[in-house]
mmCIF file of N, CA, C and O in Angstrom:
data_model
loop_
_atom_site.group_PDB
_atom_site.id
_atom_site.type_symbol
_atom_site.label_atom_id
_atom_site.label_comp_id
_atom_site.label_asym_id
_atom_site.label_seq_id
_atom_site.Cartn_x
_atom_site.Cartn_y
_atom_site.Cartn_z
ATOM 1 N N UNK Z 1 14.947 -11.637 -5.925
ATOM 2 C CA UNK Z 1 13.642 -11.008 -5.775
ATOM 3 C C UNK Z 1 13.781 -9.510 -6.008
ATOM 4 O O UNK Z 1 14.616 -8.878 -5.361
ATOM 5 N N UNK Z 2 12.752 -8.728 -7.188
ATOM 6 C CA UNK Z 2 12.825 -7.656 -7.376
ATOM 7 C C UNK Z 2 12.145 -6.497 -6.154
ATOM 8 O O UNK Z 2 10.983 -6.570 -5.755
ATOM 9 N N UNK Z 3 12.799 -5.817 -5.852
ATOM 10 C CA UNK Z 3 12.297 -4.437 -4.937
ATOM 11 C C UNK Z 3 10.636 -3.913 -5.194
ATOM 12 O O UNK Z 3 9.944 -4.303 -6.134
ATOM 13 N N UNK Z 4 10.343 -3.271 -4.489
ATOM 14 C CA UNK Z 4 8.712 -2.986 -5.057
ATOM 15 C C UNK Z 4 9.215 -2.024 -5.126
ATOM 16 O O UNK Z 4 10.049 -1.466 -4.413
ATOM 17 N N UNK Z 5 8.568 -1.682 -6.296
ATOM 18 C CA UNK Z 5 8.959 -0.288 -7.195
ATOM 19 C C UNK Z 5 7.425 0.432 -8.149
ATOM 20 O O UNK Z 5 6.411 -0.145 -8.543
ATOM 21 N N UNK Z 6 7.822 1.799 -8.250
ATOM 22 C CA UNK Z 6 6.388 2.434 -8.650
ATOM 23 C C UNK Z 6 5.743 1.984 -9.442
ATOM 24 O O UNK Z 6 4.536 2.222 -9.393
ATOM 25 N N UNK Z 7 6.364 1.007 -10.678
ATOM 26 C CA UNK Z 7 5.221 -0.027 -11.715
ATOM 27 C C UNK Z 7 4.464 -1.200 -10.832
ATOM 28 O O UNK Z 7 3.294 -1.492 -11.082
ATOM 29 N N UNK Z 8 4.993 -1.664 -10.088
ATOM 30 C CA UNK Z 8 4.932 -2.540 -8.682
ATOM 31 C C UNK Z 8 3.157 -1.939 -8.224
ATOM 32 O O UNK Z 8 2.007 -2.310 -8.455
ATOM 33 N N UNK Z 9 3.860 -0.786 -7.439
ATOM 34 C CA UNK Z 9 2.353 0.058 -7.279
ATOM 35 C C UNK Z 9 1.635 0.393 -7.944
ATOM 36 O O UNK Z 9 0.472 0.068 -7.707
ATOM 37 N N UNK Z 10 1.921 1.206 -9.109
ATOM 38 C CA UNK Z 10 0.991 1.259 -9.694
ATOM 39 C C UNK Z 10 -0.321 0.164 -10.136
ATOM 40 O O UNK Z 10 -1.458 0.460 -10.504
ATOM 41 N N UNK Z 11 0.337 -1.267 -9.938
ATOM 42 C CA UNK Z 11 -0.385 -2.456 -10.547
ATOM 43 C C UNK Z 11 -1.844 -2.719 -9.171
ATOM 44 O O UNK Z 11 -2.846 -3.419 -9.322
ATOM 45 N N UNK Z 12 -1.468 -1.899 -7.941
ATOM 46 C CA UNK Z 12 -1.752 -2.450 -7.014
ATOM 47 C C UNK Z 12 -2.844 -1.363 -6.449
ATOM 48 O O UNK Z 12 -3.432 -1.638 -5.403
ATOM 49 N N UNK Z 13 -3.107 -0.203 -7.088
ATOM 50 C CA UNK Z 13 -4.015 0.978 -7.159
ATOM 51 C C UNK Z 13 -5.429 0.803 -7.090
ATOM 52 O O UNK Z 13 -5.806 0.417 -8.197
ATOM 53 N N UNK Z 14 -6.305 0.903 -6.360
ATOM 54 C CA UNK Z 14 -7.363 0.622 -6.042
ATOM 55 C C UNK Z 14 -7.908 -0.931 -5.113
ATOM 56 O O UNK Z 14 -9.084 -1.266 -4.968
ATOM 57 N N UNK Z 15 -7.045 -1.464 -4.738
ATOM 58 C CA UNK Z 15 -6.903 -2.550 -4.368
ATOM 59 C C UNK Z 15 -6.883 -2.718 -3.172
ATOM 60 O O UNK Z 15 -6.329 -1.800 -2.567
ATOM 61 N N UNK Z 16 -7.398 -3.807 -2.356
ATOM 62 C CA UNK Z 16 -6.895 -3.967 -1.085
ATOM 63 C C UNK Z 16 -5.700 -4.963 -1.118
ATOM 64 O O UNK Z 16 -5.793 -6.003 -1.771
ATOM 65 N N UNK Z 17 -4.803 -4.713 -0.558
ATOM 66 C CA UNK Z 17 -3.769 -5.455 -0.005
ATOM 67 C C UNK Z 17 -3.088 -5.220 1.664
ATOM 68 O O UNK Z 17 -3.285 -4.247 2.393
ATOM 69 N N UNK Z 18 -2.400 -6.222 1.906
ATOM 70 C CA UNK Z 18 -1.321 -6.040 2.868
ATOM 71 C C UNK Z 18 0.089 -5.719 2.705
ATOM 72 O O UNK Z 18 0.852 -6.535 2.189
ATOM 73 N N UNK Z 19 0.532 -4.436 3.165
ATOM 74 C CA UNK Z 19 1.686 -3.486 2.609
ATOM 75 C C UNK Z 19 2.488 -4.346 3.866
ATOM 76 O O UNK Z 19 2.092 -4.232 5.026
ATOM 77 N N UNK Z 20 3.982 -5.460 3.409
ATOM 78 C CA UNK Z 20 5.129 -5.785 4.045
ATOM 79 C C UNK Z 20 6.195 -4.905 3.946
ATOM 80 O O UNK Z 20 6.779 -4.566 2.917
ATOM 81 N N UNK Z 21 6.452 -4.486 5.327
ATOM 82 C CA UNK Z 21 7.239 -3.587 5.260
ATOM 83 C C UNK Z 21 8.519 -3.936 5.547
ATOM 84 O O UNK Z 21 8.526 -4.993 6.178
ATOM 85 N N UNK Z 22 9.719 -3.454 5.333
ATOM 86 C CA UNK Z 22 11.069 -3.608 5.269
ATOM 87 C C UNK Z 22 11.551 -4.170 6.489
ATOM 88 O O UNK Z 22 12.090 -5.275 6.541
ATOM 89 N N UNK Z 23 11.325 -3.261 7.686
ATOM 90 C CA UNK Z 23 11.468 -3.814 8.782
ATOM 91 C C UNK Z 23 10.526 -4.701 9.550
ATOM 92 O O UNK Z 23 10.440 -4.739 10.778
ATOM 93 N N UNK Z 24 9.852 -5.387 8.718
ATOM 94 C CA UNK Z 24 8.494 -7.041 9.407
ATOM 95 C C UNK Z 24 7.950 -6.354 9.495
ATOM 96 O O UNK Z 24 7.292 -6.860 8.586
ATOM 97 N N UNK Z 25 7.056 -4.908 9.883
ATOM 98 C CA UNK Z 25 5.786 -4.866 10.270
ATOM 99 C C UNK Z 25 5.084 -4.995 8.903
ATOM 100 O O UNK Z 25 5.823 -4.935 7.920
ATOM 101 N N UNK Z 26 3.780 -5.162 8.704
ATOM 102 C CA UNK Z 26 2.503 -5.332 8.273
ATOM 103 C C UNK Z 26 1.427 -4.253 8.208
ATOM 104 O O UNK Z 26 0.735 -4.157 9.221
ATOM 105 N N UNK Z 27 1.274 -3.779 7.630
ATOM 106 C CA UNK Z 27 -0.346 -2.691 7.692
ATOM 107 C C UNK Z 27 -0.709 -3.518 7.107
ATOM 108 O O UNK Z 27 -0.125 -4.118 6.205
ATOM 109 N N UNK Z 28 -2.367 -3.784 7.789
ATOM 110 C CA UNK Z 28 -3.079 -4.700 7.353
ATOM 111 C C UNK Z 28 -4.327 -4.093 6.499
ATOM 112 O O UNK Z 28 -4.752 -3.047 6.989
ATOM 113 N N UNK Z 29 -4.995 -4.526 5.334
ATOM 114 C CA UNK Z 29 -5.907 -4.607 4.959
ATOM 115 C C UNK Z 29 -5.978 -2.966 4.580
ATOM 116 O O UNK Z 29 -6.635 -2.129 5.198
ATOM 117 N N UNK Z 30 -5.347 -2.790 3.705
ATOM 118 C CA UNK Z 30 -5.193 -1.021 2.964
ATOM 119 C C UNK Z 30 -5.589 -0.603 1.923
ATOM 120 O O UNK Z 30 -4.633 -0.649 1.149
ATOM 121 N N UNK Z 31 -6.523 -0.181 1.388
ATOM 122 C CA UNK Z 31 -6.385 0.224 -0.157
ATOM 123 C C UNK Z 31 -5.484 1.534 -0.752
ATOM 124 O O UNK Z 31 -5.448 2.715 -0.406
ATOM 125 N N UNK Z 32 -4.929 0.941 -1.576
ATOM 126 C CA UNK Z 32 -3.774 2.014 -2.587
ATOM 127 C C UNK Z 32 -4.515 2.834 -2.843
ATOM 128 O O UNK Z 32 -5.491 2.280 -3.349
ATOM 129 N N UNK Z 33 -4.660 3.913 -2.799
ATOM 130 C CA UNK Z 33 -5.406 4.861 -3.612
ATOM 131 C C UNK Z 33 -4.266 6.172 -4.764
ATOM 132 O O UNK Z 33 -4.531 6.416 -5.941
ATOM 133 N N UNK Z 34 -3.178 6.735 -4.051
ATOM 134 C CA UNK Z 34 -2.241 6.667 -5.438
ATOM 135 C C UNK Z 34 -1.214 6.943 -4.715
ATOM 136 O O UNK Z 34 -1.078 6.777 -3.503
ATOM 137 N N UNK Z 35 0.011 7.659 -5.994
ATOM 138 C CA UNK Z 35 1.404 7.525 -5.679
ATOM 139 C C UNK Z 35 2.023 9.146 -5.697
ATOM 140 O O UNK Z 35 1.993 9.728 -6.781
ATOM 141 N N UNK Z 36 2.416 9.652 -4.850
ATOM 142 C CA UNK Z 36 3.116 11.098 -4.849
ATOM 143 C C UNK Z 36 4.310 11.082 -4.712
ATOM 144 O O UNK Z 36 4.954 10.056 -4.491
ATOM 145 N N UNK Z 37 4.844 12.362 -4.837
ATOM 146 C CA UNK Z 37 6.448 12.518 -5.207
ATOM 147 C C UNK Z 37 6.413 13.517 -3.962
ATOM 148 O O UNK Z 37 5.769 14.546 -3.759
ATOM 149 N N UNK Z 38 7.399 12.783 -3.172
ATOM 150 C CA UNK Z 38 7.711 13.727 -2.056
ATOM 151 C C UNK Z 38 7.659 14.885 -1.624
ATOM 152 O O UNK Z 38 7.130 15.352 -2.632
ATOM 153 N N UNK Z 39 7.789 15.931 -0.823
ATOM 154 C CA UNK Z 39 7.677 17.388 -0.968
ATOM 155 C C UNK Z 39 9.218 17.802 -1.124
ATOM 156 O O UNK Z 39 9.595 18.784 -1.763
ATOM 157 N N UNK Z 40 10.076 16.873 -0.418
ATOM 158 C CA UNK Z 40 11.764 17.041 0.205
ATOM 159 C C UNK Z 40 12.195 16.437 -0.885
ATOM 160 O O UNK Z 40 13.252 16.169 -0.314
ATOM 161 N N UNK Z 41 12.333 16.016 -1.846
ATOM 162 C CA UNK Z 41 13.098 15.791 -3.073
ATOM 163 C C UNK Z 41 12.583 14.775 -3.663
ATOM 164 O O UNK Z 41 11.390 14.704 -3.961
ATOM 165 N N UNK Z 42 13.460 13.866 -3.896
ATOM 166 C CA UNK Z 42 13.796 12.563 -4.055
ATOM 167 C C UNK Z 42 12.889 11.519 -3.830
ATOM 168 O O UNK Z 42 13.318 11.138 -2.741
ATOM 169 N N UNK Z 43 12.044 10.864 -4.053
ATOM 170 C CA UNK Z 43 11.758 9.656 -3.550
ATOM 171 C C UNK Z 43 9.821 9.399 -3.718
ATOM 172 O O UNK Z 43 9.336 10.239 -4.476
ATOM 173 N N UNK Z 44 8.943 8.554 -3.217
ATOM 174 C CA UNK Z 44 7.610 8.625 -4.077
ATOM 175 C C UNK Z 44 7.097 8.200 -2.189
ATOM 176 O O UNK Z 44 7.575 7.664 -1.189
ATOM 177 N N UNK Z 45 6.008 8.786 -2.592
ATOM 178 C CA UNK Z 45 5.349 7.880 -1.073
ATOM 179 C C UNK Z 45 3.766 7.228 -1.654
ATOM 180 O O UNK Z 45 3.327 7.861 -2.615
ATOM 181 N N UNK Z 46 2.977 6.171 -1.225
ATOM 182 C CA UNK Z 46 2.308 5.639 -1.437
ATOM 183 C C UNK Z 46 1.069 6.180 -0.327
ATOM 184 O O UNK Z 46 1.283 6.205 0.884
ATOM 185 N N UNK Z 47 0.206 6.458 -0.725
ATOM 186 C CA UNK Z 47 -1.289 6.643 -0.274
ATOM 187 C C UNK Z 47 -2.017 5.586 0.018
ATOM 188 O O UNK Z 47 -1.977 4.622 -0.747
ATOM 189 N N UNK Z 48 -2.718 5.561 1.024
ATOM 190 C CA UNK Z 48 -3.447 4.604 1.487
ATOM 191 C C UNK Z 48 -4.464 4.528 2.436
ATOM 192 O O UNK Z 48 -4.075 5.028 3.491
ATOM 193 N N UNK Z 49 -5.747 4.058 2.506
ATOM 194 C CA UNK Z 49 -6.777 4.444 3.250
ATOM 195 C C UNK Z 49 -7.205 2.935 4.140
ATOM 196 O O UNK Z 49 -7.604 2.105 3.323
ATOM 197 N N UNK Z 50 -7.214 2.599 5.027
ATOM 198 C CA UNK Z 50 -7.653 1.670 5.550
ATOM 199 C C UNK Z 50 -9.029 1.436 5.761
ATOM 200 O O UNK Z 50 -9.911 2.294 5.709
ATOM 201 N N UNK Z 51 -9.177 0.193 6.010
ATOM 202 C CA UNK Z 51 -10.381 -0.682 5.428
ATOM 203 C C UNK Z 51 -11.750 0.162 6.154
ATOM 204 O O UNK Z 51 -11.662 0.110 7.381
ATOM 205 N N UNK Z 52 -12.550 0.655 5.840
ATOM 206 C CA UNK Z 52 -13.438 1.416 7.188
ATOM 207 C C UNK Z 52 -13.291 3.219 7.210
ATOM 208 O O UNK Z 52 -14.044 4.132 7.549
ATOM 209 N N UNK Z 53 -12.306 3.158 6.816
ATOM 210 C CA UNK Z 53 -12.188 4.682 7.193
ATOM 211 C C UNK Z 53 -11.762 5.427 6.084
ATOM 212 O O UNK Z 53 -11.487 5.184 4.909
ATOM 213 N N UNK Z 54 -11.792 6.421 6.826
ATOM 214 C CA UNK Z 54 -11.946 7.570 5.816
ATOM 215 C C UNK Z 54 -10.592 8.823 5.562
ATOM 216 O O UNK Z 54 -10.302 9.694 4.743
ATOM 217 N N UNK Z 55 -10.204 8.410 6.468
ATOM 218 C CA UNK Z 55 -8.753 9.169 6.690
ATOM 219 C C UNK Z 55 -7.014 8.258 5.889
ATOM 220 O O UNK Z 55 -6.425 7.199 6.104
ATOM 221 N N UNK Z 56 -6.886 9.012 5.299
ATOM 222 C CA UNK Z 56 -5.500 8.729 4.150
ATOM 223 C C UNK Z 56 -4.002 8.812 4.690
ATOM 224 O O UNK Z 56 -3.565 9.960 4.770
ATOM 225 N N UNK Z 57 -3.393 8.080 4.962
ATOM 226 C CA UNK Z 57 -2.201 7.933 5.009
ATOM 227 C C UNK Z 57 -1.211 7.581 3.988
ATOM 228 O O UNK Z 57 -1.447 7.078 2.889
ATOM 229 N N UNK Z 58 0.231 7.993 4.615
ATOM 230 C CA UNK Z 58 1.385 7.556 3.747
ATOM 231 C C UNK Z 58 2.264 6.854 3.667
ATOM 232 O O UNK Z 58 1.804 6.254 4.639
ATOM 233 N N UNK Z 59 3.145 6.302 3.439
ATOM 234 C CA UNK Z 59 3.741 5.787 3.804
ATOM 235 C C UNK Z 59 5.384 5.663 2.272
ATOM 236 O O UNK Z 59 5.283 5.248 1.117
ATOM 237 N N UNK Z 60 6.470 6.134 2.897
ATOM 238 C CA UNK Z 60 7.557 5.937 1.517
ATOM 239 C C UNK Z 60 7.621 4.557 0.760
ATOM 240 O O UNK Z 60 7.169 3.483 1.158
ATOM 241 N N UNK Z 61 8.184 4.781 -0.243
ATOM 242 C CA UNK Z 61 7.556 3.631 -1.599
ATOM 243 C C UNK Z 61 8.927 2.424 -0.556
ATOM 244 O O UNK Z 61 8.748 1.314 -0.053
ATOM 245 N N UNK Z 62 10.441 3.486 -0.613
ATOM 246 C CA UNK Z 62 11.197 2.979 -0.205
ATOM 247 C C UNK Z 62 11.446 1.146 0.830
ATOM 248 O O UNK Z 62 12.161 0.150 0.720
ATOM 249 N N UNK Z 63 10.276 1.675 1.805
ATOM 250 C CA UNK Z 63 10.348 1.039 3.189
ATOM 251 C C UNK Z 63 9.206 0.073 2.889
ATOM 252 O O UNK Z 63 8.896 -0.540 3.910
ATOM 253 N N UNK Z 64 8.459 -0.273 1.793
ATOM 254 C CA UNK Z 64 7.740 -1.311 1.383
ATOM 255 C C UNK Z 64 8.845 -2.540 0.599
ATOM 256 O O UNK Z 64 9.599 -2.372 -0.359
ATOM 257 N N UNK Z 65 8.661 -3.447 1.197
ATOM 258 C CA UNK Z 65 9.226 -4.826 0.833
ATOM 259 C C UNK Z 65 8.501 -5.723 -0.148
ATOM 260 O O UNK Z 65 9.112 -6.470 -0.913
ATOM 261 N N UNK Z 66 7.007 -5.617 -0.099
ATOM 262 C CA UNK Z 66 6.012 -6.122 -0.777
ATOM 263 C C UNK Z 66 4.930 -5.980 -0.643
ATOM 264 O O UNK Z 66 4.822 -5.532 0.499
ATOM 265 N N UNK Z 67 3.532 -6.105 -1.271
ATOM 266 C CA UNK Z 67 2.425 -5.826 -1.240
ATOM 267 C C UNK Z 67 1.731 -7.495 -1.442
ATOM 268 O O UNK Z 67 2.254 -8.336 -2.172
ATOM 269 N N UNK Z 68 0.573 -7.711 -0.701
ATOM 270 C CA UNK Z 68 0.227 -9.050 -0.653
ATOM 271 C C UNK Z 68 -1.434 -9.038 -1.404
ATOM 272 O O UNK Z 68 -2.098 -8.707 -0.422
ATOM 273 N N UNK Z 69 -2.114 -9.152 -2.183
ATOM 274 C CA UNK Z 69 -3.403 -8.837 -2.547
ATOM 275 C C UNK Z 69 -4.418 -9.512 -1.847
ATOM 276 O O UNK Z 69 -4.346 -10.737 -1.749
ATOM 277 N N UNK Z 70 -5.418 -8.849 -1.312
ATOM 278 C CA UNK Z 70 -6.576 -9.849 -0.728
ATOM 279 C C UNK Z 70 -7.650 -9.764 -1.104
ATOM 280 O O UNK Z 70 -8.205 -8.710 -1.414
ATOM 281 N N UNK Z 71 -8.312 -11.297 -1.154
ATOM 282 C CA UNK Z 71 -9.504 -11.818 -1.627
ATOM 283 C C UNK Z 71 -11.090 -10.776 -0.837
ATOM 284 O O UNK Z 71 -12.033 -11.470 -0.457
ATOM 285 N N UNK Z 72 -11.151 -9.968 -0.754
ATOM 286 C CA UNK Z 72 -12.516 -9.475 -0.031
ATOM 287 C C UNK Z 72 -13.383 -10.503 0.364
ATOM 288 O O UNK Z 72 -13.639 -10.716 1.549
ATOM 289 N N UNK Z 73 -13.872 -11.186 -0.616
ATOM 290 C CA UNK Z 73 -15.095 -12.053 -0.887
ATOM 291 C C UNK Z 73 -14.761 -13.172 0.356
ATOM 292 O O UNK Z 73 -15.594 -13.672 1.111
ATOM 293 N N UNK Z 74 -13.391 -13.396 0.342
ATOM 294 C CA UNK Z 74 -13.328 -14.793 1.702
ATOM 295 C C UNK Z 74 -13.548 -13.765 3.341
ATOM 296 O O UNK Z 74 -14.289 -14.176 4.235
ATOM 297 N N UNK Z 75 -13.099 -13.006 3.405
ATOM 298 C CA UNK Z 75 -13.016 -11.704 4.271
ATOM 299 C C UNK Z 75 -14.505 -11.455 4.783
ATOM 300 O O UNK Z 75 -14.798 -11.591 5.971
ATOM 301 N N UNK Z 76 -15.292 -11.136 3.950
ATOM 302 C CA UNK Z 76 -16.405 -10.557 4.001
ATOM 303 C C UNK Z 76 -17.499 -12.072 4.759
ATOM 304 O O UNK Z 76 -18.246 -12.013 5.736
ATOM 305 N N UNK Z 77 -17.194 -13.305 3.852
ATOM 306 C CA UNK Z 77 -18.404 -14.654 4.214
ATOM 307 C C UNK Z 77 -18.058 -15.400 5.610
ATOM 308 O O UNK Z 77 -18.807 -16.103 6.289
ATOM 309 N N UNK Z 78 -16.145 -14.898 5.941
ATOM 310 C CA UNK Z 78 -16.120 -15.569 7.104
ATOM 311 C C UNK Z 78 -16.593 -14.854 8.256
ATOM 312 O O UNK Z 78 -16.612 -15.567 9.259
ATOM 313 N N UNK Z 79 -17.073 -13.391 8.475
ATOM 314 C CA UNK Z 79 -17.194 -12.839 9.268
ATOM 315 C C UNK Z 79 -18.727 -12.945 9.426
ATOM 316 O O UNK Z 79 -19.295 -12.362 10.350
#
């Protein structure tokens, strides 16, 4: 199984998904909004706004294991 990597993300940009993270946790229900290059060197961090709100977080590309895509439309009729 390949690493998630910035073509990885990039595919996943505007989207809602669930970001699996390296160590099991889960952020649930996130949209990608884009990809930055660290301030400290090396490495990319991923942007992300959760479902509702309005405030942007980060999170390193590194410590993502996988990204899961979700259906809105089932989301939205079961509620």
């Amino acid at each position: 199984m390949e690493s998630f990597s910035v073509n990885s993300a990039k595919s996943f940009l505007g989207k809602h998904v669930n970001l699996h993270l390296k160590d099991g946790a889960v952020i649930v229900n996130v949209q990608l909004t884009s990809i930055k290059k660290n301030d400290y060197g090396k490495g990319r961090l991923i942007e992300y706004v959760a479902y509702g709100n309005r405030k942007t977080s980060c999170v390193p590309l590194r410590n993502i294991a996988w990204a899961e895509l979700l259906n809105l439309s089932l989301l939205e009729t079961a509620g």
